[in-house]
PDB file of C-alpha atoms and ligand atoms in Angstrom:
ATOM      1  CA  UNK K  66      -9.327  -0.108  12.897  1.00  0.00           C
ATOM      2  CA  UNK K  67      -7.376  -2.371  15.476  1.00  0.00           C
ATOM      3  CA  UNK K  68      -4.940  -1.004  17.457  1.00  0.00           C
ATOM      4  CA  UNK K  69      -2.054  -2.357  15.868  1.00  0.00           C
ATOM      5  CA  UNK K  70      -3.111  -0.675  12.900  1.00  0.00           C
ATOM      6  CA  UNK K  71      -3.712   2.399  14.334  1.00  0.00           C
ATOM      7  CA  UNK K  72       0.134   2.245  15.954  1.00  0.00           C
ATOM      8  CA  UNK K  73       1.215   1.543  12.463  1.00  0.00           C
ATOM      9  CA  UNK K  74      -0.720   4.610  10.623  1.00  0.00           C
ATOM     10  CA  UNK K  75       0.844   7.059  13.369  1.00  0.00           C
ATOM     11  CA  UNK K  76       3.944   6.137  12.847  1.00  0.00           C
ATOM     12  CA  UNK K  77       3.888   6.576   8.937  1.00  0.00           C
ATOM     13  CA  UNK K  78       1.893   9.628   9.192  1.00  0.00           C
ATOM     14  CA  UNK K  79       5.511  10.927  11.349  1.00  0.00           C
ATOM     15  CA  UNK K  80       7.237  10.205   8.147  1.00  0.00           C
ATOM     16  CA  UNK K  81       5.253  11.109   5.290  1.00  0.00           C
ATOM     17  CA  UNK K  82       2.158  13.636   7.107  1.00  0.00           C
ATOM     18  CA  UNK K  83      -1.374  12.358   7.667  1.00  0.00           C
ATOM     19  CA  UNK K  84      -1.988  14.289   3.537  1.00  0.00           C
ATOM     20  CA  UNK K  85       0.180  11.402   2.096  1.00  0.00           C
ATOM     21  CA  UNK K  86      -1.202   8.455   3.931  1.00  0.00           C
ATOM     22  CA  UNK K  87      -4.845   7.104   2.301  1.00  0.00           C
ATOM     23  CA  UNK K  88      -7.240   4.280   4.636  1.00  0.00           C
ATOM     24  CA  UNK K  89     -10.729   5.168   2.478  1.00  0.00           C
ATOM     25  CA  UNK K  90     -11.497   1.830   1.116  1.00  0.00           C
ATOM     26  CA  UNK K  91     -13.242   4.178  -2.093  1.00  0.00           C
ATOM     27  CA  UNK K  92     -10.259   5.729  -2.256  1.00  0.00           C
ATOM     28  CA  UNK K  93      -7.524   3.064  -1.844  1.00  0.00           C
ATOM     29  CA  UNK K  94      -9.828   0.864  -4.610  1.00  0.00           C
ATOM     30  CA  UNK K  95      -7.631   2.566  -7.245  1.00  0.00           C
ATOM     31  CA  UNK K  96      -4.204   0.700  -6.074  1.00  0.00           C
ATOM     32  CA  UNK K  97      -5.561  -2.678  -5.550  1.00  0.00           C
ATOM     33  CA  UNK K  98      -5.691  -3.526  -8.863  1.00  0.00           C
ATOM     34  CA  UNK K  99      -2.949  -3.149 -12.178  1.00  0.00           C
ATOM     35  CA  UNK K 100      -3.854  -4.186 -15.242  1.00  0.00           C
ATOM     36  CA  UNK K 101      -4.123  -7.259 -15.517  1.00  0.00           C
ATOM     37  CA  UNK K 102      -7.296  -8.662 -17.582  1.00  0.00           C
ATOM     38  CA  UNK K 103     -10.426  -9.630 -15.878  1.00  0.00           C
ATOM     39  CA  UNK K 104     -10.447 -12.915 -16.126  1.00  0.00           C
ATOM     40  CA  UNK K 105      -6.925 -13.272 -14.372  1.00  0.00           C
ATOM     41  CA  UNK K 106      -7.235 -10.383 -11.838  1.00  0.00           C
ATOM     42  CA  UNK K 107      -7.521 -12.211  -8.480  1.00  0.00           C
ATOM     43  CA  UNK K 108      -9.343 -10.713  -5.757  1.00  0.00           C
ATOM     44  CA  UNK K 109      -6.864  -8.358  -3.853  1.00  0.00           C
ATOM     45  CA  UNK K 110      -6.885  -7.695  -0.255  1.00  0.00           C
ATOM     46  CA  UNK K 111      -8.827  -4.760   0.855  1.00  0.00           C
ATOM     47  CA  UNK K 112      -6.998  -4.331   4.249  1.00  0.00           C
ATOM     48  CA  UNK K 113      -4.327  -2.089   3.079  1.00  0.00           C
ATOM     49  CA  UNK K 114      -2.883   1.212   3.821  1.00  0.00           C
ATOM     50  CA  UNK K 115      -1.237   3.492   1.170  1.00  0.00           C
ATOM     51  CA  UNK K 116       1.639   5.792   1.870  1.00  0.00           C
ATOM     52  CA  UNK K 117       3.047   8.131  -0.744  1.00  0.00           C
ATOM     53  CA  UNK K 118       6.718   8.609   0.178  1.00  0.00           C
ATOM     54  CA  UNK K 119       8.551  11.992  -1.580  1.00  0.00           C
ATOM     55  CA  UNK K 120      11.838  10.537  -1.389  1.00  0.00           C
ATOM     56  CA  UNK K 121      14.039   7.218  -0.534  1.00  0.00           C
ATOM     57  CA  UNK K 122      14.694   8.652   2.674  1.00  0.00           C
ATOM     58  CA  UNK K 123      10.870   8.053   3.270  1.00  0.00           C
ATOM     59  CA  UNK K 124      10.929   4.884   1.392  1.00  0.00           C
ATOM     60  CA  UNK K 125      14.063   3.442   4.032  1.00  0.00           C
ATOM     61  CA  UNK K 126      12.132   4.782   7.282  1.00  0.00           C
ATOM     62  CA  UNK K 127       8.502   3.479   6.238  1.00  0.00           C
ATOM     63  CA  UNK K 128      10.187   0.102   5.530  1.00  0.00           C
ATOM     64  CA  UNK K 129      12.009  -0.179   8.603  1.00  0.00           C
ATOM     65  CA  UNK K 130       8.282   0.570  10.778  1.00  0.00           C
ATOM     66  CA  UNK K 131       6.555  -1.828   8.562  1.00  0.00           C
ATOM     67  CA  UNK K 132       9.410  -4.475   9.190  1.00  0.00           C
ATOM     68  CA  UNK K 133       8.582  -3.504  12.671  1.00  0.00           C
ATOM     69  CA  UNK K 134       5.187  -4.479  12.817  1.00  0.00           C
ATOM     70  CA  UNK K 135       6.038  -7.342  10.324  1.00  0.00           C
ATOM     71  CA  UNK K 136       3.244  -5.760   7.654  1.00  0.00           C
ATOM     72  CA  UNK K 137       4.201  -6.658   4.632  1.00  0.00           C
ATOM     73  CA  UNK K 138       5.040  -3.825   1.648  1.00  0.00           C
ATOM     74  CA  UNK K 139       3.734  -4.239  -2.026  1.00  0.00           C
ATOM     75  CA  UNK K 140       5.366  -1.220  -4.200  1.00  0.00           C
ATOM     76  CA  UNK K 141       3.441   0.594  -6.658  1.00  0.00           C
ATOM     77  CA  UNK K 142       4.415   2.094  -9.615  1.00  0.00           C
ATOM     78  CA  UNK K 143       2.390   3.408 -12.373  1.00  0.00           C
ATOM     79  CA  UNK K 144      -0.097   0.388 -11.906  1.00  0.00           C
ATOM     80  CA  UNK K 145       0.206  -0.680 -15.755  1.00  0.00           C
ATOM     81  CA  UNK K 146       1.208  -4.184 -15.072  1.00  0.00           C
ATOM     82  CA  UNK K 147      -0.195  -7.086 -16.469  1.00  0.00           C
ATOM     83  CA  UNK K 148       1.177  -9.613 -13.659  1.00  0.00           C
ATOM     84  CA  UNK K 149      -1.550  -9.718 -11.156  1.00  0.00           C
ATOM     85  CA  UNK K 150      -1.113  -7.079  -8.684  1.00  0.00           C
ATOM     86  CA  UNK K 151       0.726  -8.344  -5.379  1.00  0.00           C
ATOM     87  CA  UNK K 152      -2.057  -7.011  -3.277  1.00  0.00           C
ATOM     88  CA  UNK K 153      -4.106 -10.363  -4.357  1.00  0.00           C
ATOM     89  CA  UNK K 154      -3.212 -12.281  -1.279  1.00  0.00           C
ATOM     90  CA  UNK K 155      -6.699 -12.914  -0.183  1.00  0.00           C
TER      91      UNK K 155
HETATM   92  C1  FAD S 221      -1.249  -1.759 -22.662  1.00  0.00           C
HETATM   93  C2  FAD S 221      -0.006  -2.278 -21.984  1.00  0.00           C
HETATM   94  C3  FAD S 221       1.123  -2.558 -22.730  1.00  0.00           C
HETATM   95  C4  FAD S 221       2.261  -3.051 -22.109  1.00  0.00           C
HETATM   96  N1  FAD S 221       3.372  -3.299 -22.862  1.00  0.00           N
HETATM   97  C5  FAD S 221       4.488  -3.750 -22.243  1.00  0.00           C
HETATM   98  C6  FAD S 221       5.675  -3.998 -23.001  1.00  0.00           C
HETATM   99  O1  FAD S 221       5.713  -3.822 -24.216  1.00  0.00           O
HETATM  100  N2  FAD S 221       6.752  -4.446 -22.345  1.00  0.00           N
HETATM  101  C7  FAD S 221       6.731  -4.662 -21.009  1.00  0.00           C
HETATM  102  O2  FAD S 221       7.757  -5.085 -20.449  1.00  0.00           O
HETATM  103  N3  FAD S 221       5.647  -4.439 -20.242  1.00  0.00           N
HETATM  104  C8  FAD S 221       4.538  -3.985 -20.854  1.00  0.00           C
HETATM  105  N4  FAD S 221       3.421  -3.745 -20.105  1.00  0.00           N
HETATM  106  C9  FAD S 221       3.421  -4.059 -18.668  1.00  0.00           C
HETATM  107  C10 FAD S 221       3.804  -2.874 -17.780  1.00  0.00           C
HETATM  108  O3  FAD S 221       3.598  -1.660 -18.391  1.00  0.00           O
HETATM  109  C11 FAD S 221       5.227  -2.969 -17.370  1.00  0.00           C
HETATM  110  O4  FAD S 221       5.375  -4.148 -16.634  1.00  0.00           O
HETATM  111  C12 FAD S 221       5.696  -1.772 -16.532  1.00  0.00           C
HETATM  112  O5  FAD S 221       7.064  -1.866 -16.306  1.00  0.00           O
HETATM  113  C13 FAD S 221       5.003  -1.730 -15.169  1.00  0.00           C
HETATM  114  O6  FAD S 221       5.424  -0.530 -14.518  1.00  0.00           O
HETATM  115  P1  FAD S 221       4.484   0.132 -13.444  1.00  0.00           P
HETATM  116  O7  FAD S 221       5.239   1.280 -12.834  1.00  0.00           O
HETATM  117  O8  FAD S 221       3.149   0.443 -14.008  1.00  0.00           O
HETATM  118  O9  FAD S 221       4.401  -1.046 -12.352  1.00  0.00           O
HETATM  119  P2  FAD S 221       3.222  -1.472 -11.383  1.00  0.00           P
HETATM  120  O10 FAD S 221       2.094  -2.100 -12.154  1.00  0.00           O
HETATM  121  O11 FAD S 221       2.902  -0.369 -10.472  1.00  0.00           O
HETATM  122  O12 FAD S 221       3.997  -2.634 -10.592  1.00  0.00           O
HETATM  123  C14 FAD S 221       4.412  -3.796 -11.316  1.00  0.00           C
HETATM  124  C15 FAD S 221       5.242  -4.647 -10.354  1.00  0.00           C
HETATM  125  O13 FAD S 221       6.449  -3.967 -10.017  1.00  0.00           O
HETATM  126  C16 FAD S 221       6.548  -3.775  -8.609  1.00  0.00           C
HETATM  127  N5  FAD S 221       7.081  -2.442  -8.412  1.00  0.00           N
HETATM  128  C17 FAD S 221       6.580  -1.265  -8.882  1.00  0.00           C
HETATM  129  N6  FAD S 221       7.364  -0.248  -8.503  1.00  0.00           N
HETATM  130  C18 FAD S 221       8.396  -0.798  -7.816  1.00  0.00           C
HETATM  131  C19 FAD S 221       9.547  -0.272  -7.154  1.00  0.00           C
HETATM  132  N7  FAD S 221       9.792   1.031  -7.142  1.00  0.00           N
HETATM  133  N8  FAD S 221      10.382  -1.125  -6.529  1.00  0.00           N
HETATM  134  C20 FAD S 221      10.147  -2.455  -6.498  1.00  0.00           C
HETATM  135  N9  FAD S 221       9.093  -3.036  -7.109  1.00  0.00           N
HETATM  136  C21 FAD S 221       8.227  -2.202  -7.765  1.00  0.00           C
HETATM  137  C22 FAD S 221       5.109  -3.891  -8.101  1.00  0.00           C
HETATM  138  O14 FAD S 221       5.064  -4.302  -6.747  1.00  0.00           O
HETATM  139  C23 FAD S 221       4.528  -4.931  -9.025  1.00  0.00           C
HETATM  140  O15 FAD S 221       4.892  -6.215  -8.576  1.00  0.00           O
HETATM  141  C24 FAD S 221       2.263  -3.243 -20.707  1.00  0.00           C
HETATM  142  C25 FAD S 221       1.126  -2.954 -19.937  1.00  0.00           C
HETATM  143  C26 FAD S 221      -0.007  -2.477 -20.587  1.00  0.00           C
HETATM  144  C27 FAD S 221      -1.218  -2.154 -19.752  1.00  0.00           C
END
């Protein structure tokens, strides 16, 4: 993991705790994709880190680190959409 990376993770992990914060490609598989049909689902970026905020107060704070470090933010829902996930940026 690069170090700008790592800066980044530490400072989510002060918002959310290291339990809400996922980096295991095999586990992070699972939110690169909606459900939009194979032949449309474009290749998503696998360099991602997911954060699972418990409120809007966590929403506001990760936000304002990621505009920090200029990473951009892709919300995620329930996953069921049929729109090509954003995370296909590759
Ligand atoms: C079988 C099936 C049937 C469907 N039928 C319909 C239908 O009848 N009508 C219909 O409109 N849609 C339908 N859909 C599409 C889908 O269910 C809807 O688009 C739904 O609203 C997506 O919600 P989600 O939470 O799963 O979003 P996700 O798939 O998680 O995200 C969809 C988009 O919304 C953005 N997003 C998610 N959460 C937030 C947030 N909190 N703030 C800002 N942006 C956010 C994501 O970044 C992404 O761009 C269907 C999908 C399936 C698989």
């Amino acid at each position: 993991m690069n170090k700008l990376k790592e800066e980044l993770v530490k400072e989510l992990a002060l918002i959310v705790g290291e339990d809400w914060i996922t980096l295991e490609e095999e586990k992070i598989l699972g939110y690169l994709y909606d459900q939009t049909p194979d032949p449309m689902k474009p290749e998503p970026s696998k360099d991602v880190v997911v954060v699972k905020p418990k409120n809007a107060e966590e929403v506001s704070k990760i936000l304002l680190v990621a505009n920090k470090y200029r990473m951009p933010v892709f919300p995620r829902g329930g996953g069921t959409g049929l729109a090509a996930d954003p995370f296909s940026r590759k």
